[in-house]
XYZ file of C-alpha atoms in Angstrom:
530
model
C 0.000 0.000 0.000
C 1.500 3.383 -0.908
C 1.886 5.943 1.865
C -0.963 8.417 2.085
C -1.092 11.637 4.124
C -3.760 12.121 6.742
C -7.035 13.410 5.385
C -8.963 16.390 6.688
C -12.703 15.701 6.883
C -14.825 18.413 5.336
C -16.356 20.907 7.744
C -19.751 20.132 6.197
C -19.812 16.686 7.828
C -19.464 17.393 11.569
C -19.175 14.712 14.184
C -22.635 14.256 15.700
C -23.151 14.109 19.443
C -26.253 12.356 20.805
C -28.091 13.402 23.966
C -25.654 11.271 25.971
C -22.394 12.131 24.308
C -19.799 9.378 24.039
C -16.982 11.464 25.579
C -17.090 14.690 27.583
C -13.785 16.512 28.111
C -13.589 19.003 30.978
C -10.938 21.643 30.285
C -9.846 23.158 26.978
C -6.123 23.597 27.463
C -3.586 21.800 25.234
C -4.313 18.415 26.860
C -8.078 18.599 26.430
C -7.841 19.980 22.906
C -5.348 17.299 21.823
C -7.650 14.582 23.119
C -10.708 16.176 21.491
C -8.947 16.380 18.103
C -7.774 12.791 18.362
C -11.269 11.519 19.185
C -13.013 13.676 16.580
C -10.769 12.450 13.773
C -11.815 8.919 14.745
C -15.496 9.919 14.368
C -16.087 9.614 18.108
C -18.746 12.002 19.409
C -17.045 14.435 21.775
C -17.926 17.581 23.688
C -15.367 19.809 25.371
C -16.322 22.330 28.028
C -14.447 25.007 29.948
C -15.464 27.173 32.896
C -13.872 30.305 31.362
C -16.214 32.712 29.627
C -13.473 33.775 27.202
C -10.531 31.929 25.719
C -7.456 32.771 27.820
C -4.548 34.668 26.294
C -2.019 33.052 28.579
C 1.466 32.504 27.197
C 2.574 30.242 30.071
C 4.092 27.093 28.517
C 6.775 27.996 25.993
C 5.916 25.362 23.426
C 5.969 21.725 22.313
C 9.082 19.592 22.586
C 10.200 17.261 19.740
C 7.912 14.398 20.780
C 4.895 16.696 21.031
C 5.705 18.082 17.585
C 5.440 14.500 16.301
C 2.020 14.221 17.952
C 0.942 17.516 16.386
C 2.148 16.291 12.989
C -0.083 13.237 13.285
C -3.002 15.504 14.169
C -2.328 17.549 11.024
C -1.353 20.868 12.623
C 2.431 20.856 12.898
C 2.906 23.137 9.873
C 0.691 25.750 11.528
C 2.636 25.445 14.781
C 5.985 25.795 13.013
C 4.752 28.837 11.105
C 3.356 30.576 14.197
C 6.328 29.879 16.464
C 10.081 30.221 16.337
C 13.053 28.041 17.031
C 14.711 28.138 20.458
C 16.826 31.236 21.004
C 20.396 31.654 22.222
C 20.528 32.541 25.902
C 22.434 35.631 27.034
C 23.471 35.502 30.692
C 24.245 38.637 32.706
C 25.837 39.359 36.065
C 25.496 42.737 37.727
C 23.907 44.018 34.546
C 26.837 42.998 32.336
C 26.551 40.354 29.578
C 29.087 37.643 30.372
C 28.054 34.589 28.345
C 25.987 33.565 25.329
C 24.873 29.956 25.125
C 22.848 28.087 22.514
C 21.990 24.718 24.067
C 20.512 23.529 20.757
C 23.397 24.600 18.535
C 24.496 21.027 17.890
C 20.953 19.648 17.555
C 19.971 18.688 14.029
C 17.174 16.599 12.530
C 18.070 12.984 11.880
C 16.379 10.432 9.630
C 14.633 8.833 12.619
C 13.772 12.105 14.458
C 12.631 14.974 12.216
C 12.371 17.575 14.995
C 15.716 18.390 16.565
C 14.334 20.723 19.208
C 11.102 22.205 20.428
C 9.253 25.240 19.140
C 8.678 28.497 20.985
C 5.010 29.442 20.748
C 2.651 31.098 23.214
C 0.222 28.646 24.754
C -2.781 30.686 23.584
C -1.500 30.443 20.000
C -1.141 26.663 20.223
C -4.615 26.395 21.730
C -6.036 28.548 18.929
C -4.472 26.248 16.320
C -5.915 23.173 18.027
C -9.356 24.798 18.343
C -9.310 25.611 14.635
C -8.423 22.005 13.878
C -11.223 20.779 16.113
C -13.691 23.101 14.388
C -12.835 21.393 11.084
C -14.507 18.317 12.583
C -17.542 20.352 13.617
C -16.672 20.485 17.327
C -16.265 23.691 19.316
C -15.342 24.443 22.906
C -18.362 25.243 25.083
C -17.326 28.191 27.264
C -18.950 29.227 30.529
C -19.569 25.589 31.468
C -18.148 24.897 34.914
C -18.309 21.298 36.127
C -19.161 21.160 39.844
C -20.344 17.599 40.462
C -20.651 14.226 38.775
C -22.453 10.979 39.356
C -21.901 7.657 37.631
C -24.708 5.350 36.609
C -24.602 1.855 35.078
C -23.606 3.065 31.611
C -22.919 6.783 31.842
C -21.732 9.722 33.914
C -23.813 12.834 34.584
C -21.831 16.038 35.039
C -23.609 18.878 36.839
C -22.681 22.412 35.808
C -22.634 25.533 37.956
C -25.468 27.100 35.971
C -27.847 24.226 36.728
C -27.427 22.339 33.478
C -26.162 18.787 33.288
C -24.422 16.745 30.613
C -24.612 12.993 30.249
C -21.640 11.125 28.794
C -20.450 7.564 28.521
C -16.968 8.673 29.587
C -15.598 11.865 31.145
C -11.967 13.015 31.037
C -10.777 15.668 33.480
C -8.209 17.865 31.742
C -8.963 20.740 34.094
C -5.565 21.589 35.541
C -3.674 21.220 38.787
C -6.642 22.340 40.889
C -8.887 19.902 38.981
C -12.470 19.934 40.288
C -12.985 16.589 38.545
C -10.151 15.006 40.511
C -11.421 16.515 43.759
C -14.965 15.284 43.173
C -13.576 11.798 42.546
C -11.664 11.962 45.826
C -8.402 10.958 44.141
C -5.421 11.896 46.358
C -2.886 14.329 44.893
C 0.139 13.467 46.968
C 3.371 15.429 46.942
C 4.768 18.700 48.156
C 4.741 22.425 47.520
C 8.042 24.204 48.080
C 6.945 27.616 49.302
C 10.415 29.168 49.314
C 10.963 28.366 45.633
C 8.684 31.008 44.160
C 8.656 33.018 40.960
C 6.521 35.867 39.650
C 5.464 35.610 36.024
C 3.580 37.548 33.406
C 3.459 38.774 29.853
C 5.012 42.219 29.422
C 5.426 44.747 26.666
C 8.991 46.013 26.435
C 11.180 47.983 24.037
C 14.904 48.287 23.650
C 15.905 44.627 24.022
C 17.308 42.346 21.321
C 14.447 39.999 20.377
C 16.862 37.451 18.992
C 17.948 36.455 22.504
C 16.524 35.008 25.704
C 17.883 37.446 28.313
C 18.748 36.084 31.771
C 19.985 38.374 34.536
C 21.188 36.298 37.501
C 22.539 38.047 40.574
C 23.267 36.747 44.045
C 20.129 38.398 45.384
C 17.647 37.615 42.618
C 17.005 37.148 38.917
C 14.976 38.370 35.953
C 14.438 36.349 32.759
C 12.820 37.688 29.589
C 12.091 35.678 26.450
C 10.408 37.226 23.365
C 6.961 35.856 22.538
C 6.840 34.790 18.857
C 4.223 36.459 16.704
C 4.280 39.669 18.730
C 6.119 42.910 18.040
C 7.051 43.735 21.633
C 5.667 40.928 23.830
C 7.909 39.100 26.282
C 7.596 36.290 28.811
C 8.734 37.785 32.128
C 9.899 35.614 35.018
C 11.670 36.779 38.148
C 12.482 36.002 41.717
C 9.810 37.878 43.682
C 10.217 40.936 45.838
C 9.523 40.561 49.545
C 8.102 43.103 51.929
C 9.532 44.115 55.301
C 7.904 41.106 56.931
C 9.407 38.732 54.355
C 6.126 38.045 52.555
C 6.012 37.797 48.788
C 5.037 40.998 46.985
C 2.233 40.226 44.502
C 3.193 40.574 40.831
C 2.394 43.910 39.206
C 3.793 46.214 36.550
C 5.339 48.367 39.288
C 7.016 45.368 40.928
C 8.236 44.049 37.574
C 9.718 47.461 36.785
C 11.595 47.556 40.084
C 12.964 44.051 39.543
C 13.934 44.850 35.959
C 15.736 48.063 36.923
C 17.530 46.309 39.776
C 18.867 43.330 37.842
C 19.033 44.507 34.212
C 20.340 47.945 35.184
C 18.103 49.383 32.485
C 15.374 52.044 32.718
C 12.256 50.679 34.363
C 10.128 52.563 31.841
C 11.158 50.107 29.109
C 8.435 47.848 30.527
C 5.147 49.408 29.490
C 2.503 46.779 30.226
C 2.114 43.631 32.322
C -0.732 41.129 32.043
C -1.560 37.538 32.969
C 0.217 37.958 36.273
C 0.812 34.973 38.520
C 2.989 33.718 41.352
C 4.458 30.288 40.723
C 5.578 27.908 43.437
C 7.255 24.587 42.780
C 4.623 21.869 43.122
C 5.491 18.194 42.792
C 2.308 16.174 43.015
C 0.763 13.169 41.309
C -2.590 11.409 41.376
C -2.375 7.836 42.631
C -4.734 6.629 39.900
C -5.850 7.933 36.518
C -9.180 6.155 36.214
C -12.203 5.839 38.467
C -14.887 3.897 36.609
C -15.929 5.958 33.604
C -13.926 9.031 34.606
C -10.266 9.559 33.697
C -7.648 12.228 34.442
C -5.013 13.691 32.116
C -2.415 16.460 32.091
C -2.022 18.708 35.122
C -5.148 17.166 36.648
C -3.042 14.012 37.068
C 0.440 15.428 37.731
C 2.246 18.726 38.337
C 5.963 19.334 38.695
C 8.765 21.855 38.326
C 8.839 23.928 35.135
C 12.519 23.012 34.657
C 12.850 21.192 31.357
C 9.512 22.425 30.012
C 7.722 19.088 30.382
C 4.395 20.187 31.893
C 2.280 20.895 28.826
C 4.190 18.282 26.836
C 3.425 15.495 29.287
C -0.257 16.425 29.076
C -0.272 16.381 25.269
C 1.346 12.956 25.341
C -1.150 11.721 27.959
C -3.945 12.652 25.559
C -2.226 10.941 22.636
C -1.904 7.732 24.637
C -5.520 7.834 25.789
C -7.238 8.889 22.556
C -7.007 5.689 20.528
C -7.826 3.510 23.523
C -10.894 5.510 24.476
C -12.050 5.469 20.857
C -11.779 1.674 20.627
C -13.764 1.220 23.822
C -16.458 3.720 22.843
C -17.065 2.142 19.444
C -17.055 -1.373 20.876
C -13.859 -2.685 19.308
C -12.205 -3.286 22.706
C -13.434 -3.966 26.213
C -13.358 -1.267 28.927
C -10.316 -2.921 30.478
C -8.194 -1.405 27.709
C -8.545 1.911 29.537
C -6.560 0.489 32.449
C -3.491 0.419 30.216
C -3.612 4.222 30.078
C -2.752 4.421 33.772
C -0.404 1.434 33.449
C 1.655 3.272 30.837
C 1.345 6.947 31.770
C 1.494 6.918 35.573
C 5.125 5.663 35.591
C 5.960 8.312 32.985
C 4.533 10.985 35.302
C 6.613 9.627 38.176
C 9.715 9.761 35.997
C 8.804 13.310 34.934
C 8.588 14.472 38.547
C 12.047 13.010 39.159
C 13.707 14.422 36.049
C 12.243 17.912 36.462
C 13.322 17.995 40.116
C 16.808 16.991 39.002
C 16.862 19.654 36.263
C 15.704 22.261 38.802
C 18.528 21.352 41.177
C 21.038 21.581 38.328
C 19.688 24.985 37.289
C 19.620 26.442 40.795
C 23.204 25.317 41.250
C 24.266 26.723 37.860
C 22.821 30.213 38.342
C 24.841 30.689 41.508
C 27.909 30.876 39.274
C 28.488 33.707 36.772
C 27.560 32.471 33.296
C 25.113 29.861 34.529
C 21.576 29.918 33.184
C 18.480 28.060 32.073
C 20.451 25.982 29.594
C 21.183 23.717 32.581
C 17.544 22.595 32.442
C 17.997 21.232 28.907
C 18.980 17.597 28.414
C 18.296 14.729 26.040
C 15.633 13.557 28.474
C 13.543 16.690 27.937
C 12.978 15.981 24.217
C 10.478 13.246 25.075
C 11.881 11.043 22.307
C 13.259 8.405 24.637
C 10.041 7.801 26.551
C 8.385 4.454 26.055
C 6.650 1.796 28.104
C 8.280 -1.608 27.551
C 6.718 -2.765 30.839
C 3.195 -2.396 29.465
C 0.860 -5.340 28.986
C 0.332 -3.908 25.472
C 4.038 -4.346 24.657
C 4.505 -7.867 23.342
C 7.871 -9.589 23.900
C 10.344 -8.954 21.113
C 13.166 -6.611 20.185
C 15.953 -5.780 17.755
C 19.392 -4.344 18.567
C 17.846 -0.856 18.229
C 14.242 -1.196 19.333
C 11.944 -2.807 21.910
C 8.195 -3.217 21.958
C 6.895 -0.190 23.839
C 9.461 2.201 22.373
C 8.577 5.207 20.245
C 8.476 4.115 16.593
C 11.195 5.979 14.657
C 10.670 7.935 11.453
C 12.687 7.305 8.272
C 12.722 8.828 4.788
C 11.791 6.342 2.060
C 10.536 6.336 -1.514
C 6.959 5.538 -2.473
C 7.603 2.643 -4.829
C 4.415 3.201 -6.831
C 4.982 6.901 -7.557
C 8.723 7.187 -7.108
C 8.188 10.212 -4.879
C 9.713 10.810 -1.458
C 7.758 9.822 1.633
C 8.406 9.001 5.306
C 7.355 6.346 7.755
C 5.529 9.043 9.731
C 3.335 9.617 6.678
C 2.485 5.923 6.703
C 1.670 6.099 10.422
C -0.437 9.267 10.154
C -4.065 8.646 11.012
C -6.095 6.590 13.479
C -4.859 3.123 12.537
C -2.276 0.493 13.437
C 0.580 0.173 10.945
C 2.272 -3.113 10.070
C 5.765 -2.808 8.594
C 7.233 -5.821 6.842
C 10.987 -5.697 6.284
C 12.114 -8.007 3.499
C 10.252 -9.603 0.563
C 9.389 -12.685 2.603
C 6.868 -10.611 4.579
C 4.681 -9.717 1.571
C 2.204 -12.554 2.050
C 1.550 -11.857 5.736
C 1.162 -8.123 5.029
C -1.591 -8.733 2.490
C -3.254 -11.370 4.681
C -3.237 -9.053 7.722
C -4.709 -6.192 5.751
C -7.413 -8.480 4.358
C -8.359 -9.701 7.829
C -7.936 -6.434 9.760
C -8.303 -3.792 7.072
C -10.454 -1.539 9.253
C -7.687 -1.489 11.876
C -4.343 -2.006 10.139
C -2.502 -0.546 7.172
C 0.364 -2.707 5.925
C 3.548 -1.617 4.153
C 6.401 -3.655 2.769
C 9.751 -1.948 3.353
C 12.774 -3.057 1.371
C 15.887 -1.832 -0.386
C 16.015 -2.543 -4.098
C 13.154 -5.060 -4.093
C 9.456 -4.739 -4.956
C 7.796 -3.195 -1.898
C 5.401 -0.417 -0.947
C 8.234 1.664 0.513
C 11.724 1.522 -0.926
C 14.432 2.111 1.651
C 17.145 3.227 -0.772
C 19.435 4.751 1.858
C 18.734 2.076 4.462
C 17.466 4.584 7.033
C 14.400 2.523 7.973
C 16.429 -0.667 8.367
C 18.960 1.184 10.528
C 16.347 2.871 12.725
C 14.526 -0.406 13.345
C 17.679 -2.492 13.763
C 16.925 -4.797 10.847
C 19.984 -6.498 9.399
C 20.557 -7.536 5.745
C 18.421 -10.463 4.675
C 16.287 -10.352 7.827
C 12.525 -10.773 7.417
C 10.886 -8.889 10.268
C 7.406 -7.679 11.190
C 6.865 -4.533 13.285
C 3.365 -3.564 14.429
C 3.051 0.130 15.315
C 0.211 1.412 17.497
C -1.972 4.399 16.580
C 0.048 6.537 19.019
C 3.233 5.602 17.143
C 4.695 3.287 19.740
C 5.856 -0.204 18.846
C 3.318 -2.850 19.816
C 5.103 -5.973 18.588
C 8.303 -7.110 16.881
C 8.364 -10.612 15.408
C 10.233 -12.632 12.779
C 8.244 -13.262 9.607
C 8.142 -16.945 10.550
C 6.002 -15.988 13.584
C 3.394 -14.094 11.599
C 0.579 -15.526 13.697
C 1.671 -13.215 16.508
C 0.140 -10.256 14.645
C -3.345 -11.745 14.539
C -3.050 -13.000 18.112
C -2.172 -9.494 19.320
C -5.006 -7.795 17.453
C -7.503 -10.438 18.554
C -6.494 -10.004 22.203
C -6.888 -6.259 21.809
C -10.423 -6.759 20.527
C -11.374 -8.932 23.486
C -11.630 -7.904 27.134
C -8.287 -6.252 27.840
C-alpha cells in the first residue's frame, strides 16, 4: 500500500453528538484539545467544556518539545505550529547588569532520519490552543465556554456532570483535563500526593517592552535575585517575564504587578524601568510536585495537570499532558465504538502513571542543576535542557500492550522511529511518519518474505491495520534506498521482520516473519476484554 497523508474531513460533515455524548472533556487547554482532536478524527462524538467565559490569552508554557511536535504532525497541525512559532533562542546571561556569556543549548541539535524535529518550538500557549481549536472546528466540534463542572455521578452506563449554571451533561466517559486544581479530581476523591516548596517562588507575566534584542533570551542572575525575559513569537514587543519575587519588610512575597516588575527589571538589568510598558496575565508560581495515585475511576479519567504537576525546569508540563492525551485517545475510541473492552482503559494508567513519576524526578533533578548553575556567573536556564527533555526516549516496555520482542535498536513499547523512504508506486519521497499518520495500526514488513503476511493481515484487519512492505532494491510499498528505515529499526541484511506500530506511534510488537501468527493473536487479544 502506498503511503498516504492524513485526510482532513470536510467541515460540512461534523461529528454528531447524541443526547448522551460518548466522551465529555472538561478543560480546553492543550491536553483537552489534543484529546478532542484525536477523538473527533476517529469519528467519536465528543464535547469539550471550559469554565472560562473567554478563551485565555495566557502565554505560560513555551511550546511543544520534539515528541509533542510529532504528535501535532499526526493531528495535522504541525505546519501551523511551526509557522506561528520560532526556534529556540540563544541565551544571554548577565551578572550585575553585564553580559558575560551567550549559550545556545541547541546549537548542535539537528534533525536525523529517525527524528525529524531536533528541538522544540517556541510558541505562546494561547496560540497553540487557537491552532488546536481551529483544527477541532474542522470536525464540527467547538469548545463550550462558561460551562463549569461542579459535580458528577456515575450510573450503570454513563456519567452525569452537573454544571454551575444548573445544566447537566450525560456522557459515557468523562476526562478531566482541568488543571492542577482539577475539580474533577477533587470530586472523585483521588489523592494528589506530593509537596509544595513555598520558598521556591517566581513571579510571572506577559510584558510589553522595548529596547531589548528579540533574537535572545535574556537572563539576569545576581546573588540576590534574577529576571528572565524571552520574546513571545508572533508579537512585536511581547515578552515572557519571570523573576524572583520581591519581599516586603515582613518577608512576605510581593504580589506581581507592573510596578514590581519594573523595580525588579531596573535592579537586575540595570536598564530604565520605563522600558516595561505593560504587564498582564500575572501569577505567582511555586514549585509543586504532586501526582494522582490513579488515573481512572470507573468511567472518569484524568489527564495532564489534573493528574500530575511538577517543576517547570525542562519544560515538560504541557508536553506530558499532550502525550497523555495521545496515549488515551485511541484507547478511548476503541472502547467507545465497541472494538475493545473497557479494560483497555486500564493500560492508560499502566503506561502513563510511571511516565509521570519519571517526569517528577527528572524535572526535580533539572531544577537542582539549574539552581546550582545560576549561583555561578555564566550559569543559566540551559542547565535545564537535556536529552531527556525531548520526550523522544520515553516508552513503556513494561506495558501489557508491549509484546515480547526486540531488535538491537528497538523494543516493543518504544517510540516508533521515522525514516525517509521512496513511495515505490509513484517514485516520490515519503516518510514512515506519513504511513503512520491517522487513526490506525501500521504493520511494517521488512524483506520480501513478509509480503504474504502483510496482504493477509490487511485483508483480515483492514479496518484497523494498514500494511507496508519496506525493502531496499526489491518490490515493496516503501523503498528504503538509503537504508534509514532498516537502521532505525535495527533490521539487518536479509532479515525478514514484522513490526506492528500502534496508533500513538509506539511499537506494539516485533516478530520474525516466521512468527506471523503473533500479529493476529495481538489484534484479537486487543479486541477482546483487555
